[in-house]
Structure formats: C-alpha cells, structure tokens
Amino acid sequence: MNYFKAAEQDLSSIPVLKRSLENLKKRKERLLNSGCPSENVIIDYTKPYVDSSFVNETLNDLIQLSQVNKEIANTEAKIAEFDDVINQLDKEHKTIITMWYIEKQSKEAIADKMHFQKRDSIYSLRNKAVAQYALLYYGANALNSI
C-alpha cells in the first residue's frame, strides 16, 4: 500500500466529507419533517387490525432515519479522526495541509501567505507535511512509502 497516496486521498476527502455531513443532516431533517404517512389515513375503528401500508411506511421511515443517523455518526467520526491527526502536525505542516487540501487555496496564495519565493519550496513542504500525516495516521508501515 502506498501510504503517501492514501494520506493525500484522506486529506483531499475532508472538504467533501464536510459537505456530505451537511447533506446528511438535511436528509435527516427531511425525514423527520415528513414523518407522516404519504396518504391521508382514516382510521376505521370497526376493523380490529391496522392497515399494513401505514405500518410499513412507518417502519421504512424508521429504518431510513436509523441509516442516516449511522451515516452521520460515521462521517463525523471520520472527520474528527482526520482533524485529530492534522492537529498533531507541526504548525507549518498543519498550515500548508489546511490551505492546500481543506481550503483548496491556489499555490500562489499559499506561497504568498507562507512567504515562499519558489513554488518548489511549497511542494517540498507539502510533501513533508503529507509524509508526517501518513506516519501519524498509519504508523510505522508508512515509513516505506515516504
């Protein structure tokens, strides 16, 4: 496994995961707001049973809500896991990782903010930061990839 590439993939996925989390929360809200059956149900008290379509719709809504809650929890946990590793990076490495992968700033903007004269220096620092992230996240196995 190429841990350097895996680390880059992890870092690149953070903004998408954050947008995904917003979408999942909106989906949860929609499910909660549409918690009533799709048709107007009139209860017939002369029948000793409940219409199965009403029960099935309710169960389907509960299953969907449960799945969305699991997806939200998994996404939040993964974002927190990545953020925890990023927060362990050296200050300079954390800054370039944040600007490069999370904020998606241009290389020129990164060079200006970090006071670099050459673009090569930015790439070198980025590579060192990703390597440090890979070591912190994947452990000793990442040594062969960096």
Coordinates of C-alpha atoms in Angstrom, one line a residue:
M1 CA 0.0 0.0 0.0
N2 CA 1.2 3.5 -0.9
Y3 CA 0.6 5.3 2.4
F4 CA 1.6 8.7 1.0
K5 CA -1.1 8.4 -1.7
A6 CA -3.5 7.2 0.9
A7 CA -2.8 10.1 3.1
E8 CA -3.3 12.5 0.2
Q9 CA -6.6 10.8 -0.5
D10 CA -7.7 11.2 3.1
L11 CA -6.8 14.8 3.2
S12 CA -8.5 15.6 -0.1
S13 CA -11.7 13.9 1.1
I14 CA -12.1 16.2 4.2
P15 CA -13.9 19.0 2.4
V16 CA -16.2 16.6 0.6
L17 CA -16.9 14.7 3.8
K18 CA -17.9 18.0 5.5
R19 CA -20.3 18.8 2.6
S20 CA -21.6 15.3 2.8
L21 CA -22.3 15.8 6.5
E22 CA -24.4 18.9 5.8
N23 CA -26.4 16.9 3.2
L24 CA -26.9 14.0 5.5
K25 CA -28.2 16.4 8.2
K26 CA -30.6 17.9 5.6
R27 CA -31.8 14.4 4.7
K28 CA -32.4 13.6 8.3
E29 CA -34.4 16.8 8.7
R30 CA -36.5 16.0 5.7
L31 CA -37.2 12.5 7.1
L32 CA -38.2 14.0 10.4
N33 CA -40.4 16.6 8.8
S34 CA -42.2 14.1 6.5
G35 CA -42.8 11.6 9.3
C36 CA -46.5 11.1 8.5
P37 CA -47.8 8.6 6.0
S38 CA -47.9 9.7 2.4
E39 CA -51.7 9.4 2.1
N40 CA -54.4 10.7 4.3
V41 CA -55.2 7.8 6.5
I42 CA -58.7 7.5 8.1
I43 CA -58.8 5.1 10.9
D44 CA -61.7 2.6 10.7
Y45 CA -62.5 1.7 14.2
T46 CA -64.8 -1.1 13.1
K47 CA -61.8 -3.2 12.0
P48 CA -59.8 -4.9 14.6
Y49 CA -56.5 -4.5 12.7
V50 CA -54.2 -1.8 11.4
D51 CA -53.8 -1.2 7.8
S52 CA -50.4 -2.7 6.9
S53 CA -49.4 0.0 4.5
F54 CA -49.4 2.5 7.3
V55 CA -47.2 0.2 9.4
N56 CA -44.9 -0.5 6.5
E57 CA -44.4 3.2 5.8
T58 CA -43.6 4.0 9.4
L59 CA -41.1 1.1 9.6
N60 CA -39.5 2.2 6.4
D61 CA -39.2 5.8 7.7
L62 CA -37.6 4.5 10.9
I63 CA -35.2 2.3 9.0
Q64 CA -34.2 5.3 6.8
L65 CA -33.8 7.5 9.8
S66 CA -31.6 4.9 11.5
Q67 CA -29.4 4.6 8.4
V68 CA -29.0 8.3 8.1
N69 CA -28.1 8.6 11.8
K70 CA -25.4 5.9 11.3
E71 CA -24.1 7.7 8.3
I72 CA -23.9 11.0 10.1
A73 CA -22.1 9.3 13.1
N74 CA -19.6 7.6 10.8
T75 CA -18.9 10.7 8.8
E76 CA -18.5 12.8 11.9
A77 CA -16.1 10.2 13.4
K78 CA -14.0 10.1 10.3
I79 CA -13.8 13.9 10.1
A80 CA -12.8 14.0 13.8
E81 CA -10.2 11.3 13.2
F82 CA -8.6 13.2 10.4
D83 CA -8.8 16.5 12.3
D84 CA -7.2 14.9 15.3
V85 CA -4.2 13.8 13.2
I86 CA -3.9 17.2 11.5
N87 CA -3.9 18.9 14.9
Q88 CA -0.8 16.8 15.8
L89 CA 1.2 18.1 12.9
D90 CA 3.9 20.7 13.3
K91 CA 2.5 24.2 12.9
E92 CA 4.0 24.8 9.5
H93 CA 2.8 21.4 8.2
K94 CA -0.7 22.0 9.6
T95 CA -0.9 25.3 7.9
I96 CA 0.1 24.0 4.5
I97 CA -2.2 20.9 4.8
T98 CA -5.1 23.2 5.8
M99 CA -4.5 25.7 2.9
W100 CA -3.7 23.0 0.3
Y101 CA -6.2 20.3 1.0
I102 CA -9.0 21.7 3.1
E103 CA -9.3 25.3 1.9
K104 CA -8.2 24.4 -1.6
Q105 CA -6.2 27.7 -2.0
S106 CA -4.1 28.3 -5.1
K107 CA -0.4 27.5 -4.9
E108 CA 0.4 31.2 -5.4
A109 CA -1.8 32.2 -2.5
I110 CA -0.1 29.6 -0.3
A111 CA 3.3 30.8 -1.4
D112 CA 2.4 34.4 -0.5
K113 CA 0.9 33.6 2.9
M114 CA 3.8 31.4 3.8
H115 CA 6.4 33.8 2.4
F116 CA 8.0 31.4 -0.1
Q117 CA 9.9 32.6 -3.1
K118 CA 9.8 29.4 -5.2
R119 CA 6.9 27.1 -5.9
D120 CA 9.3 24.2 -5.4
S121 CA 9.6 25.0 -1.8
I122 CA 5.8 24.8 -1.4
Y123 CA 5.7 21.3 -2.9
S124 CA 8.6 20.2 -0.8
L125 CA 6.9 21.4 2.4
R126 CA 3.6 19.9 1.3
N127 CA 5.3 16.5 0.7
K128 CA 6.9 16.7 4.2
A129 CA 3.6 17.5 5.7
V130 CA 1.8 14.7 4.0
A131 CA 4.6 12.3 5.0
Q132 CA 4.3 13.4 8.6
Y133 CA 0.5 12.9 8.4
A134 CA 1.0 9.4 6.9
L135 CA 3.3 8.5 9.7
L136 CA 1.0 9.8 12.4
Y137 CA -2.1 8.2 10.9
Y138 CA -0.8 4.9 9.5
G139 CA 2.1 4.3 11.8
A140 CA 5.4 2.5 11.1
N141 CA 4.1 0.8 7.9
A142 CA 4.1 4.2 6.2
L143 CA 7.9 4.5 6.5
N144 CA 8.4 2.6 3.3
S145 CA 6.1 4.9 1.3
I146 CA 7.6 8.2 2.3

